[in-house]
Short mmCIF file of C-alpha atoms and ligand atoms in Angstrom, two decimals:
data_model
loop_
_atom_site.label_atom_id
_atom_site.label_comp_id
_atom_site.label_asym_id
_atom_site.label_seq_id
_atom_site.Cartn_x
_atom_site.Cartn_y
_atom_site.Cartn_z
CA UNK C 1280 0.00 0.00 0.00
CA UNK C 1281 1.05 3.37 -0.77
CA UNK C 1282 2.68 5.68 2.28
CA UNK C 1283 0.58 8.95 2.90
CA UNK C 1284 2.65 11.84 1.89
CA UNK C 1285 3.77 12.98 5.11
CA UNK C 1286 5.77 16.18 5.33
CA UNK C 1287 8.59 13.78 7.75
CA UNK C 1288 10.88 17.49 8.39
CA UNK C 1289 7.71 19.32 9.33
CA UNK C 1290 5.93 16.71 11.50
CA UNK C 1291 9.65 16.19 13.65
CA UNK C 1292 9.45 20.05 13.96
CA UNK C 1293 5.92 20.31 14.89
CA UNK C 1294 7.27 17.23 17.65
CA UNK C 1295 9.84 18.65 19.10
CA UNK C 1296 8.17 21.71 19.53
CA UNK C 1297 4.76 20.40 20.58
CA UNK C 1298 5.28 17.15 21.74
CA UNK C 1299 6.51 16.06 25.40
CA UNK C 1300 6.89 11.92 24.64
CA UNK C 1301 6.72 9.13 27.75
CA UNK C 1302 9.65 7.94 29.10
CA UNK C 1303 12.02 10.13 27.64
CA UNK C 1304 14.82 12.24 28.03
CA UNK C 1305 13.46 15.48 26.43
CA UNK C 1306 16.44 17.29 26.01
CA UNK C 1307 17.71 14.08 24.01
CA UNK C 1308 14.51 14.45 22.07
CA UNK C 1309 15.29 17.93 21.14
CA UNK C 1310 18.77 17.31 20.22
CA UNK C 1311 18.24 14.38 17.84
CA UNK C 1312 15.31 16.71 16.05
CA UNK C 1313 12.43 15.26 17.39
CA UNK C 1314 10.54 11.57 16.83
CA UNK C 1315 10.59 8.51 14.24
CA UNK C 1316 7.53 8.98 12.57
CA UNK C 1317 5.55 5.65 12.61
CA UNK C 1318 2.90 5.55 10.30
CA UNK C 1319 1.12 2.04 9.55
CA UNK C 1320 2.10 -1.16 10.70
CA UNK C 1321 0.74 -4.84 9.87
CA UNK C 1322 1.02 -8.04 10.96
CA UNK C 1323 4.34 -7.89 12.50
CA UNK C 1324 6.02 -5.03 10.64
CA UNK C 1325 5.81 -1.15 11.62
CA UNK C 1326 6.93 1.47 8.94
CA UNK C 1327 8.01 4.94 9.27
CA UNK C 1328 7.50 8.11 7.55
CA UNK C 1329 10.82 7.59 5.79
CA UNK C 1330 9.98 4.40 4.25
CA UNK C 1331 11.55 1.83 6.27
CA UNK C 1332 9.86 -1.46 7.75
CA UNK C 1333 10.69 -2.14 11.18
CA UNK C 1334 10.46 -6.11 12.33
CA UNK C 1335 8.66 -5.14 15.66
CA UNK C 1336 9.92 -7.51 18.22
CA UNK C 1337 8.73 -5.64 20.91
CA UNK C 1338 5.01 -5.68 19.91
CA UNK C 1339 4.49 -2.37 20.38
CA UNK C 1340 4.83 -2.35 24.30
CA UNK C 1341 4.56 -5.88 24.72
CA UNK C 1342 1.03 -5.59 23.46
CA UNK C 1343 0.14 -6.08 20.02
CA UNK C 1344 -0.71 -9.84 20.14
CA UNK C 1345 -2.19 -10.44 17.46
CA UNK C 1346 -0.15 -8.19 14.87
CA UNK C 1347 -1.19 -5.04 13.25
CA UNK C 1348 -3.71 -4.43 10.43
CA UNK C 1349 -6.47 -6.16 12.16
CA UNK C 1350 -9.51 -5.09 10.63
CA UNK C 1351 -12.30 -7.51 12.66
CA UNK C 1352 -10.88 -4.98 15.26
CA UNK C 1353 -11.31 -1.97 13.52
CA UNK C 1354 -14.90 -3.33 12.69
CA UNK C 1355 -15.31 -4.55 16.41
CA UNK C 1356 -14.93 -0.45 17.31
CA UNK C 1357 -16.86 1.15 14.02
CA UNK C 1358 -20.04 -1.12 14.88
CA UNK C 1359 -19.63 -0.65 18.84
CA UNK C 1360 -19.60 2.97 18.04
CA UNK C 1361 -22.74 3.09 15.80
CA UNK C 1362 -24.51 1.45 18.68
CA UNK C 1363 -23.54 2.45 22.16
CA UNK C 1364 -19.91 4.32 21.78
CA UNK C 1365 -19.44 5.43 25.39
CA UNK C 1366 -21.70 4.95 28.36
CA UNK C 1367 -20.51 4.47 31.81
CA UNK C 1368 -21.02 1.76 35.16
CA UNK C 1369 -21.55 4.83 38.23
CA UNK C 1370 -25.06 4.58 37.67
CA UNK C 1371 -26.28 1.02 38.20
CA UNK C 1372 -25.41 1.19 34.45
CA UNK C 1373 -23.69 -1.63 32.06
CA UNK C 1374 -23.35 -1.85 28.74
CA UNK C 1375 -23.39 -5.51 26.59
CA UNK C 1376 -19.68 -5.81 25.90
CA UNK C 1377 -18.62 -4.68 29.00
CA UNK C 1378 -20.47 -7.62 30.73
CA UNK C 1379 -19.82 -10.19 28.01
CA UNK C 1380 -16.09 -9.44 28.34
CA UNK C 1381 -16.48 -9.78 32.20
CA UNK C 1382 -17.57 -12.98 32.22
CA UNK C 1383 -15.23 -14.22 29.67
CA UNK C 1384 -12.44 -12.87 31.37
CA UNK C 1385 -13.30 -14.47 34.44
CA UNK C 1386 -13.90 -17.72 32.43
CA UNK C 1387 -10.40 -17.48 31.50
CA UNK C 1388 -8.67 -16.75 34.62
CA UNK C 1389 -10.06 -20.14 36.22
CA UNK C 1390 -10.94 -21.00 39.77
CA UNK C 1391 -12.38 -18.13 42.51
CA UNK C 1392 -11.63 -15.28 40.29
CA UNK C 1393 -15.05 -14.96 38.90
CA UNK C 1394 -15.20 -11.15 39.27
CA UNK C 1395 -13.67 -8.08 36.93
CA UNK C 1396 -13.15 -4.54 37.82
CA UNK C 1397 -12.37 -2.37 34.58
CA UNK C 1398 -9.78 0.46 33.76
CA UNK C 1399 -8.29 2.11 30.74
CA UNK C 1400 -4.49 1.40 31.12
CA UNK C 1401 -2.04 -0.88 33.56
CA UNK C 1402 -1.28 2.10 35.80
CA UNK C 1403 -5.13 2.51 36.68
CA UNK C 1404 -5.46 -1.38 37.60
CA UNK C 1405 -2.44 -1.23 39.85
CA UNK C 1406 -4.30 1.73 41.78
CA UNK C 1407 -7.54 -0.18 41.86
CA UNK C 1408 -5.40 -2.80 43.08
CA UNK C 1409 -4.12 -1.10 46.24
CA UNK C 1410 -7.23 0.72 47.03
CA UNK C 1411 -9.35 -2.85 47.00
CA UNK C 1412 -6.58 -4.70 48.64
CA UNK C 1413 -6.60 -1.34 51.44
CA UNK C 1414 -10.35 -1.71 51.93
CA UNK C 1415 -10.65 -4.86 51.93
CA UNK C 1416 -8.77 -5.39 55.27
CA UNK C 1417 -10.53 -2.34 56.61
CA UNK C 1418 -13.67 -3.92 55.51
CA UNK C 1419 -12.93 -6.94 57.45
CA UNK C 1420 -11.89 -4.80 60.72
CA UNK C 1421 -8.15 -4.87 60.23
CA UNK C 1422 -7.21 -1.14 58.89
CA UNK C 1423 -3.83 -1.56 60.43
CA UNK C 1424 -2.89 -4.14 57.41
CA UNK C 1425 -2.12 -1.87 54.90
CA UNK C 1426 1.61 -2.21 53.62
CA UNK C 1427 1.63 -3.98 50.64
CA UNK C 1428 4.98 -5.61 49.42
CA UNK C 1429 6.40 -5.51 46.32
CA UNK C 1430 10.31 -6.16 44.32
CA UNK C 1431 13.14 -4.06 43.73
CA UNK C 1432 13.55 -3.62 39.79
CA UNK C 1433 9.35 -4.53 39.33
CA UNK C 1434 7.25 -2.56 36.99
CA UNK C 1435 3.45 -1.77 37.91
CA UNK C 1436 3.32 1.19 36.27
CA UNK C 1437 3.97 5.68 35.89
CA UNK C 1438 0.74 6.76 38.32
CA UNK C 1439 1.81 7.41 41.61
CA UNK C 1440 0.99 4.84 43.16
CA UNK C 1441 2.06 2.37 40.30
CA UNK C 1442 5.76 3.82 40.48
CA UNK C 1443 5.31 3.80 44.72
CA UNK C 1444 4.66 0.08 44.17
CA UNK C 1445 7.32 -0.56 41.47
CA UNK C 1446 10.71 -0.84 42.18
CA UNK C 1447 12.33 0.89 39.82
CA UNK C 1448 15.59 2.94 40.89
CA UNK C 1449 15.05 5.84 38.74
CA UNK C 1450 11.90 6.53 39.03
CA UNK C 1451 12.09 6.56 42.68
CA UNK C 1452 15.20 8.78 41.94
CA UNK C 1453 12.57 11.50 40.90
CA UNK C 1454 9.35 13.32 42.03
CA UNK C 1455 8.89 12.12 45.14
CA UNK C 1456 7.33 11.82 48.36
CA UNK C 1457 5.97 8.27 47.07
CA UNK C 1458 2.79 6.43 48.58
CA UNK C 1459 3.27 5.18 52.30
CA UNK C 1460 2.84 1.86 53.85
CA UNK C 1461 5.17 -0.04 50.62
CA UNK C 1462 7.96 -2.44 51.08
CA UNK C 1463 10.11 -3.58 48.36
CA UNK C 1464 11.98 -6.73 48.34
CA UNK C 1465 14.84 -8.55 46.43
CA UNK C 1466 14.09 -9.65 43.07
CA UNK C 1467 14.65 -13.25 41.68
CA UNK C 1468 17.56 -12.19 39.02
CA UNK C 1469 19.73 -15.40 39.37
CA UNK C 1470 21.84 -14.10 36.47
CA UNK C 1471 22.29 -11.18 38.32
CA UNK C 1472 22.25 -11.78 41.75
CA UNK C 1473 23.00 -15.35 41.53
CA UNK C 1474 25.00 -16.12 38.67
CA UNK C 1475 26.69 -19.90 38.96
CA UNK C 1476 24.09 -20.67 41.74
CA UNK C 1477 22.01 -23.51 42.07
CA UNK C 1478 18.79 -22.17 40.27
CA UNK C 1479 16.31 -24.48 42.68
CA UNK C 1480 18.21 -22.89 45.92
CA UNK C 1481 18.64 -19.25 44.52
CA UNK C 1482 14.58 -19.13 44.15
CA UNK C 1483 13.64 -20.68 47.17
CA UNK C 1484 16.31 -17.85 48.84
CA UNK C 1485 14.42 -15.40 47.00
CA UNK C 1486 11.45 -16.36 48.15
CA UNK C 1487 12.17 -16.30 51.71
CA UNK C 1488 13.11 -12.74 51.46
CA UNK C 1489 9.13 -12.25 51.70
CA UNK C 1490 8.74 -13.72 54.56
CA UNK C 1491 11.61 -12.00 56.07
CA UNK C 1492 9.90 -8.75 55.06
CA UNK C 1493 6.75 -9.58 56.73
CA UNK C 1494 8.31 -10.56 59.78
CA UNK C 1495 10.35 -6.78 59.67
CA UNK C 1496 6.70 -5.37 59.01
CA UNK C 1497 4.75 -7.66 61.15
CA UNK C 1498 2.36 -9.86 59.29
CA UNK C 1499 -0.59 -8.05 61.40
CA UNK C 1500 0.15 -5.17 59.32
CA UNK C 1501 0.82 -6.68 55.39
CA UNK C 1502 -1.97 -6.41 52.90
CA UNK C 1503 -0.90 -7.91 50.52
CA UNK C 1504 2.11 -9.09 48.11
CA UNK C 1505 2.17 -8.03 44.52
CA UNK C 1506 5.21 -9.41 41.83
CA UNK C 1507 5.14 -10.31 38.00
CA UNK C 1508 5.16 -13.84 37.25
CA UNK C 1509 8.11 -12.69 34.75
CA UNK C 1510 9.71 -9.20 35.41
CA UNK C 1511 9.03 -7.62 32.12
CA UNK C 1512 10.39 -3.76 32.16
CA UNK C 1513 12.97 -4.71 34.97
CA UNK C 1514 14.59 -6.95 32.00
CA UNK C 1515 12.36 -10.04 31.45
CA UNK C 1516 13.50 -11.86 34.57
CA UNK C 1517 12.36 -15.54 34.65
CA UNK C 1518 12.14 -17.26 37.83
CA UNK C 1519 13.62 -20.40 38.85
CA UNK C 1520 10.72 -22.40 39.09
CA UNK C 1521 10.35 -23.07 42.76
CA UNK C 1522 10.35 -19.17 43.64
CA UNK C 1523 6.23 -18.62 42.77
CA UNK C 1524 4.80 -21.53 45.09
CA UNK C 1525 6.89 -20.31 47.49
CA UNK C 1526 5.78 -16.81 47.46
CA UNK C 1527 2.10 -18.25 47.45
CA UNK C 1528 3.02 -20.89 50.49
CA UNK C 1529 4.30 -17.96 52.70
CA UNK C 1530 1.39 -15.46 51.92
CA UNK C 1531 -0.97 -18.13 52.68
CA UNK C 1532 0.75 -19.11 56.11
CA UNK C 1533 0.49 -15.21 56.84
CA UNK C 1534 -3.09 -14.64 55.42
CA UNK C 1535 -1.66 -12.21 52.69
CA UNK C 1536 -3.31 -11.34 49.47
CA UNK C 1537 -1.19 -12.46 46.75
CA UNK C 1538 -1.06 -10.55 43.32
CA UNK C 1539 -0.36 -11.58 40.18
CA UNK C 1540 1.06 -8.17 37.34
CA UNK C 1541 -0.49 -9.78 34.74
CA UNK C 1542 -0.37 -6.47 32.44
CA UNK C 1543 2.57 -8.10 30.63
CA UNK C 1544 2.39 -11.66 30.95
CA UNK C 1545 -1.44 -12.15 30.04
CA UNK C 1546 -3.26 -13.06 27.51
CA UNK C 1547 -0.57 -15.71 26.45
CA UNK C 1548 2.47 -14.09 26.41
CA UNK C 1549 4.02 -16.93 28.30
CA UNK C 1550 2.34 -19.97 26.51
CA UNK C 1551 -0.96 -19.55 29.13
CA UNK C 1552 -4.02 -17.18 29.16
CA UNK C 1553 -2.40 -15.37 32.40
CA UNK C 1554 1.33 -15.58 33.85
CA UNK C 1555 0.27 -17.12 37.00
CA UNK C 1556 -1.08 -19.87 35.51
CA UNK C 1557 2.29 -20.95 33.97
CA UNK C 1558 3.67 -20.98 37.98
CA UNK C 1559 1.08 -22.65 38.82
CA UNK C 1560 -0.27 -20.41 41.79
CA UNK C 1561 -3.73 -18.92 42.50
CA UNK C 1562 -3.25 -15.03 43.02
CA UNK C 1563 -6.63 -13.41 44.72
CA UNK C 1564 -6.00 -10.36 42.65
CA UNK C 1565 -4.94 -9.83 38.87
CA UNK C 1566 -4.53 -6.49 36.92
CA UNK C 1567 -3.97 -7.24 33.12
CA UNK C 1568 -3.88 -4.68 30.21
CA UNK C 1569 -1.91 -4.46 27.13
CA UNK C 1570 -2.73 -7.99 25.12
CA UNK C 1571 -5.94 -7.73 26.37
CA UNK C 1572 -7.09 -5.93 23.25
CA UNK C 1573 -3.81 -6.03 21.07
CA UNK C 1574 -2.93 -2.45 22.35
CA UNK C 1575 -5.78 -1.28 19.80
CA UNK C 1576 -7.89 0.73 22.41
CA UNK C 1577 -6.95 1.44 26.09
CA UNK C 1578 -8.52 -1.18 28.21
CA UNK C 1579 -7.32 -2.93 31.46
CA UNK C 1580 -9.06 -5.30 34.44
CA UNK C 1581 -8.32 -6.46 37.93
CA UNK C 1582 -9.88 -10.21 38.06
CA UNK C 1583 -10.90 -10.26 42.30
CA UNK C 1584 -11.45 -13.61 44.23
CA UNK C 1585 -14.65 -14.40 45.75
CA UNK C 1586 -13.79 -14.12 49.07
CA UNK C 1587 -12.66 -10.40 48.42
CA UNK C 1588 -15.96 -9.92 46.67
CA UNK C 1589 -17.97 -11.32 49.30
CA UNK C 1590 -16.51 -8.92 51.51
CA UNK C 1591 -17.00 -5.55 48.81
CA UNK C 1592 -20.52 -7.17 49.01
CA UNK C 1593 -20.87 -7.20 52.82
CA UNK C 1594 -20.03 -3.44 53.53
CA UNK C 1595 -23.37 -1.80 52.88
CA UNK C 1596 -21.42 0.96 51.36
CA UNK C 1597 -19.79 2.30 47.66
CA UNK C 1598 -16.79 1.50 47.37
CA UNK C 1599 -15.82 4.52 46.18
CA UNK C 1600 -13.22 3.96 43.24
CA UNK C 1601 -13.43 4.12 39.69
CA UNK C 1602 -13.38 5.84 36.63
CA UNK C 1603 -14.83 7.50 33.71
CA UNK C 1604 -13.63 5.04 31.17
CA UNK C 1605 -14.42 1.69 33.45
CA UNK C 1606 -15.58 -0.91 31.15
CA UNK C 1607 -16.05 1.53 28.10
CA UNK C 1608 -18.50 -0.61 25.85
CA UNK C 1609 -15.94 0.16 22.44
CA UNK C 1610 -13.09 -0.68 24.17
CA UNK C 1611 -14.45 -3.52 25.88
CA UNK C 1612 -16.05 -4.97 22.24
CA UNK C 1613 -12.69 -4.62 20.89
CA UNK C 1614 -11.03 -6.78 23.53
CA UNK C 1615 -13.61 -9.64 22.67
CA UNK C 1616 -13.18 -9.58 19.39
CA UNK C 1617 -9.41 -9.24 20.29
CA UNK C 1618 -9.77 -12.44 22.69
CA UNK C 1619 -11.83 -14.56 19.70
CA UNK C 1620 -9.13 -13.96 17.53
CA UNK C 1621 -6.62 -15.32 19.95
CA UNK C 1622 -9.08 -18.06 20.29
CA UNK C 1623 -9.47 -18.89 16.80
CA UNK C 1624 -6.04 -18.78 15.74
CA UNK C 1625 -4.87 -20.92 18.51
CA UNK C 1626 -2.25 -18.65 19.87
CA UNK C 1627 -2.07 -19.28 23.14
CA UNK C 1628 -1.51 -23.09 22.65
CA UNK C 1629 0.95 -22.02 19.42
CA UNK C 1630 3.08 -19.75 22.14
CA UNK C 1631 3.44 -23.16 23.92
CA UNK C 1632 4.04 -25.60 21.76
CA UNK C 1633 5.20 -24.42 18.70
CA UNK C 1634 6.55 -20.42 18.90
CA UNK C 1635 7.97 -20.37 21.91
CA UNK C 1636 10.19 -23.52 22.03
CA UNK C 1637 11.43 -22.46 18.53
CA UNK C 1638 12.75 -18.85 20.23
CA UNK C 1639 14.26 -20.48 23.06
CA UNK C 1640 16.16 -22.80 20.59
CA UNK C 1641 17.16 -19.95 18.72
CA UNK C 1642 18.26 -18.12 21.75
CA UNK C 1643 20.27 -21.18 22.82
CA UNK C 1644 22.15 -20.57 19.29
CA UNK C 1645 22.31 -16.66 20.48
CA UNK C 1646 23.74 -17.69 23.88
CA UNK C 1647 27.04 -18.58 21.68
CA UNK C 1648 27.56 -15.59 20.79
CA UNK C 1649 31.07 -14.04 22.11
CA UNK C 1650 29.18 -10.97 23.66
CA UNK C 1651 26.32 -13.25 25.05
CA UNK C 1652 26.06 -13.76 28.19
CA UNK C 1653 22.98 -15.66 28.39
CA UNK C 1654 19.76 -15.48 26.21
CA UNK C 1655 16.90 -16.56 27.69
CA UNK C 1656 13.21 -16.68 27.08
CA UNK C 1657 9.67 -18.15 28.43
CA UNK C 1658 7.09 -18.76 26.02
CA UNK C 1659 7.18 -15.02 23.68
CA UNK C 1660 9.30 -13.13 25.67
CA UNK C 1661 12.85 -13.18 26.06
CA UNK C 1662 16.37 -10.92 27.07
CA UNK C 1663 19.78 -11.11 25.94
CA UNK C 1664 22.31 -10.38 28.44
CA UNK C 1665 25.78 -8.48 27.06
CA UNK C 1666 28.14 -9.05 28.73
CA UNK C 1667 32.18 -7.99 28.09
CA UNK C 1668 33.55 -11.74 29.42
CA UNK C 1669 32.23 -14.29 28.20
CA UNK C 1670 31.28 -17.24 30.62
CA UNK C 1671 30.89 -14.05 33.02
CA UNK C 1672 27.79 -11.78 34.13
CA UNK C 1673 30.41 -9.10 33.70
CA UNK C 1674 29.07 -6.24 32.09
CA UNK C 1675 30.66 -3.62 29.80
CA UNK C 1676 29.88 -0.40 32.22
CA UNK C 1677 31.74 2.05 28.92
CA UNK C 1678 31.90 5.74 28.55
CA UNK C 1679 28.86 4.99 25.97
CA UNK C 1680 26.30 4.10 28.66
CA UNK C 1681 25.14 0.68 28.84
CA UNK C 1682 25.75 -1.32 26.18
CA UNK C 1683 22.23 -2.79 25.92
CA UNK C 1684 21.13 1.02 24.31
CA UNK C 1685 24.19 0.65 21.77
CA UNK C 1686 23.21 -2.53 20.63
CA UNK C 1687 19.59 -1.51 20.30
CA UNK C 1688 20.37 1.76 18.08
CA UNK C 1689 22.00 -1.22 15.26
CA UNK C 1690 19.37 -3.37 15.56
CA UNK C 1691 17.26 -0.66 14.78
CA UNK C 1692 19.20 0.85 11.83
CA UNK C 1693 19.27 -3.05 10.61
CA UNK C 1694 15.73 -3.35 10.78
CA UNK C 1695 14.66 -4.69 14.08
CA UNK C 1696 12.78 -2.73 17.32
CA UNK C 1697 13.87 -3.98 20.34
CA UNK C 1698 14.40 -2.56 23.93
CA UNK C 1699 17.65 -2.05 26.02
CA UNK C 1700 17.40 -2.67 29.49
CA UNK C 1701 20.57 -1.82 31.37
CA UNK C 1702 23.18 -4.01 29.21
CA UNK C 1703 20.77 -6.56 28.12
CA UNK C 1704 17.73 -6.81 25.02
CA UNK C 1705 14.79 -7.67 25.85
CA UNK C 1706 11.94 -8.47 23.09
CA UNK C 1707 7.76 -9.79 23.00
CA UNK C 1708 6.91 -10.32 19.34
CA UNK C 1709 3.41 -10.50 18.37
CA UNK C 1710 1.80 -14.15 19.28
CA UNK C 1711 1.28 -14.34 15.67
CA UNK C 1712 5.10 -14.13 14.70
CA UNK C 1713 6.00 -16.88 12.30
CA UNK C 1714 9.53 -19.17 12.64
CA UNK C 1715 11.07 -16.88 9.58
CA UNK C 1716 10.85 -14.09 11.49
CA UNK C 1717 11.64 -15.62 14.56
CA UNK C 1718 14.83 -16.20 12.52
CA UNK C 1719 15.45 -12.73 11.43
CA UNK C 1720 14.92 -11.34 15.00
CA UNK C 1721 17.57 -13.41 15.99
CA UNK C 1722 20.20 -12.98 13.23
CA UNK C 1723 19.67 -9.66 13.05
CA UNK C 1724 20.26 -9.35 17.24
CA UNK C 1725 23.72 -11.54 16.14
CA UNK C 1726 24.45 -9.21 13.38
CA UNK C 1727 24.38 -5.94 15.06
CA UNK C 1728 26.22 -7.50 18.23
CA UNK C 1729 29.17 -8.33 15.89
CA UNK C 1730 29.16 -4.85 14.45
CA UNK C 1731 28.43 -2.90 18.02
CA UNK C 1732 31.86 -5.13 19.37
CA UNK C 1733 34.21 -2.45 18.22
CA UNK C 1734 32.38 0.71 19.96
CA UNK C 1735 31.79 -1.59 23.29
CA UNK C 1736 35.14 -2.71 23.40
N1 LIG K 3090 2.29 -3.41 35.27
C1 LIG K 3090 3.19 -3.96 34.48
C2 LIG K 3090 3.74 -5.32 34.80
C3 LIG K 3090 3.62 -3.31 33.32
O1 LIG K 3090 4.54 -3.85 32.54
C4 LIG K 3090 3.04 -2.05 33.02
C5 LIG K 3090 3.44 -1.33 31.80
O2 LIG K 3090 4.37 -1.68 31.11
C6 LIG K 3090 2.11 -1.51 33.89
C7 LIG K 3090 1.74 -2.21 35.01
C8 LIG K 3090 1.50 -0.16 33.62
O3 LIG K 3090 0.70 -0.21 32.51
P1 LIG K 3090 0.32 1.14 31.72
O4 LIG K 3090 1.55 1.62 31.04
O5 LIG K 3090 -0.76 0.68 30.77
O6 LIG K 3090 -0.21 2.10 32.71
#
């Protein structure tokens, strides 16, 4: 299809001069003349103004599940619109898709979660999050439990309260005073933190650091405990297998709600419907976002346990939390129809069984690489760790910044979005990505490694 003729010097202008982007350093943005221009994208390719197709191994923001170009989507919203485009739930008010996509939600999550609280975005959910978690307790007569516990170098999101909860150094290096009553723990990063360590023992260690916490705390006063089955932002940090029912074991023998950050890992980014499910645990609280409509419109949902239901149900008063957008009937119609396309093309079950064991043999191949120190992934989502010896965790540290960001800027200019977490790649292709281009993500990773070596060196 033919590209628009956009005026690519004018629009960068009109963005550096307009345009404050997320997550950026603006003064960076200013200096390099302002944005790429993206302007269409299908199945797994973006484009930009200037022409060039972009393998997006990043899916967007970990999002896009189902690839771009999706016009049963586009349809999904058009017809939604005709019909009922906005209407909202403070007024003993639902709309169709909004309850339809409740209940098959719920059906997906499995077991007591049988209940869905809507929001617009990942942030929003986290805050629902602590607010129901916060209530709850009160609810039940306990206001003193409030702290809620959370992981050094976790994500949960850029509200307030989202980057109170995360654990993420430099956010918490700006714009505080942050939200009282949080506790942040060590992370499960056995590369890291435990490189050469018996995987098994490293996760059970982990683990235990919750239960050291809540003793420092005093369990009479925890909430709750809130992780991602795989650290996503933090640099796609898989955990040894026995650190989850661990985690779940100790907040059960305290009575602490146990959360599962499903904004990433649902909707089958790790070869499941949700990330918990993969560990095998049963969180009584779930936010999810992203995948849950392909990124196409801004929806997200906490799935909430019966018990904590029951309780909401018992209080003979609002809870008074919510917001404009809650279960927004377009939004909502376009994460069924983005959920029956998952469905119907099988891609959860594909992610298991077929896409995902072919990138983690690929990454194996990766992991030779001289600059590699390991490559690791879990269903769609994986990292490559740089490091400067190999057989090391020993990172390159240069005058360049972290190598992970130099590394990046090739695979770009060869082709290929991915993001740079300290000195390591991290990547979450569309469900829908095919073994070729499987292939090309990881040559083209190999390719630019070989030709970043001399400015890393
Ligand atoms: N939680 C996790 C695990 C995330 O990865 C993110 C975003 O990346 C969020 C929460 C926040 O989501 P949003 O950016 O939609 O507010």
């Amino acid at each position: 299809m033919a590209l628009k003729n956009y005026n690519v010097a004018e629009l960068r202008r009109l963005d550096v001069e307009h345009h404050l982007a997320a997550q950026q350093d603006h003064g960076m943005m200013r200096d390099i003349g302002g944005a790429r221009i993206i302007t269409r994208a299908d199945g797994c390719y973006i484009r930009d103004a200037e022409g060039n197709a972009i393998l997006d191994a990043m899916a967007g923001l970990w999002c896009v599940q189902v690839g771009y170009g999706r016009k049963e989507l586009a349809s999904a919203a058009y017809e939604q619109m005709l019909e009922l485009p906005y209407y909202n739930t403070f007024f003993k008010t639902a709309s169709p898709p909004t309850i339809e996509l409740a209940s098959k939600i719920s059906g997906l999550l499995g077991g007591n979660l049988s209940h869905v609280f809507f929001n617009s975005s990942g942030s929003e959910a986290i805050d629902t999050i602590i607010r129901m978690a916060r209530f709850y307790w009160q609810a039940k007569g306990q206001p003193e439990r409030h702290v809620i516990i959370a992981r050094e170098n976790g994500y949960h999101g850029s509200t307030i309260a989202g980057a109170s909860l995360g654990g993420m150094r430099a956010m918490h290096a700006q714009g505080g005073p942050w939200v009282p009553g949080i506790e942040h723990i060590r992370q499960p990063y056995l590369f890291n933190d435990g490189f050469g360590e018996d995987p098994r023992a490293f996760g059970e260690a982990a683990a235990d650091a919750l239960e050291q916490k809540i003793l420092e705390v005093g369990p009479e006063r925890v909430a709750a405990f809130i992780g991602e089955p795989v650290q996503g932002a933090g640099g796609v940090i898989i955990p040894p297998e026995t650190y989850w029912p661990r985690v779940e074991a100790i907040c059960r023998k305290y009575g602490i709600l146990l959360v599962s950050d499903d904004v990433i890992c649902g909707f089958g980014r790790l070869g499941q419907w949700f990330g918990f499910q993969h560990f095998g645990i049963k969180p009584d609280l779930v936010s999810m976002a992203k995948g849950m409509s392909s990124g196409y419109l801004p929806i997200s949902a906490v799935g909430v346990a019966d018990h904590i239901v029951e309780v909401l149900r018992s209080v003979g008063d609002d809870f008074v939390h919510g917001y404009t957008y809650s279960g927004h009937p377009t939004a909502a119609a376009v994460a069924l129809k983005n959920i029956e396309i998952m469905e119907n093309e099988d891609l959860v079950r594909r992610t298991r069984e077929d896409t995902g064991p072919y990138l983690a043999r690929r990454m194996a191949a990766l992991a030779e690489h001289p600059l590699v120190g390991e490559a690791r992934s879990l269903g769609l989502i994986g990292a490559v760790e740089i490091v400067s010896k190999k057989g090391t965790n020993q990172r390159f540290g240069g005058s360049e910044g972290p190598a992970g960001r130099i590394v990046r800027d090739i695979c770009i200019t060869n082709g290929l979005m991915v993001r740079a977490v300290r000195d390591s790649l991290v990547m979450s292709p569309p469900l829908t990505i095919s073994h070729g281009e499987i292939d090309d993500i990881v040559d083209i990773i190999a390719k630019s490694l070989d030709e970043a070596a001399p400015a890393l060196a």
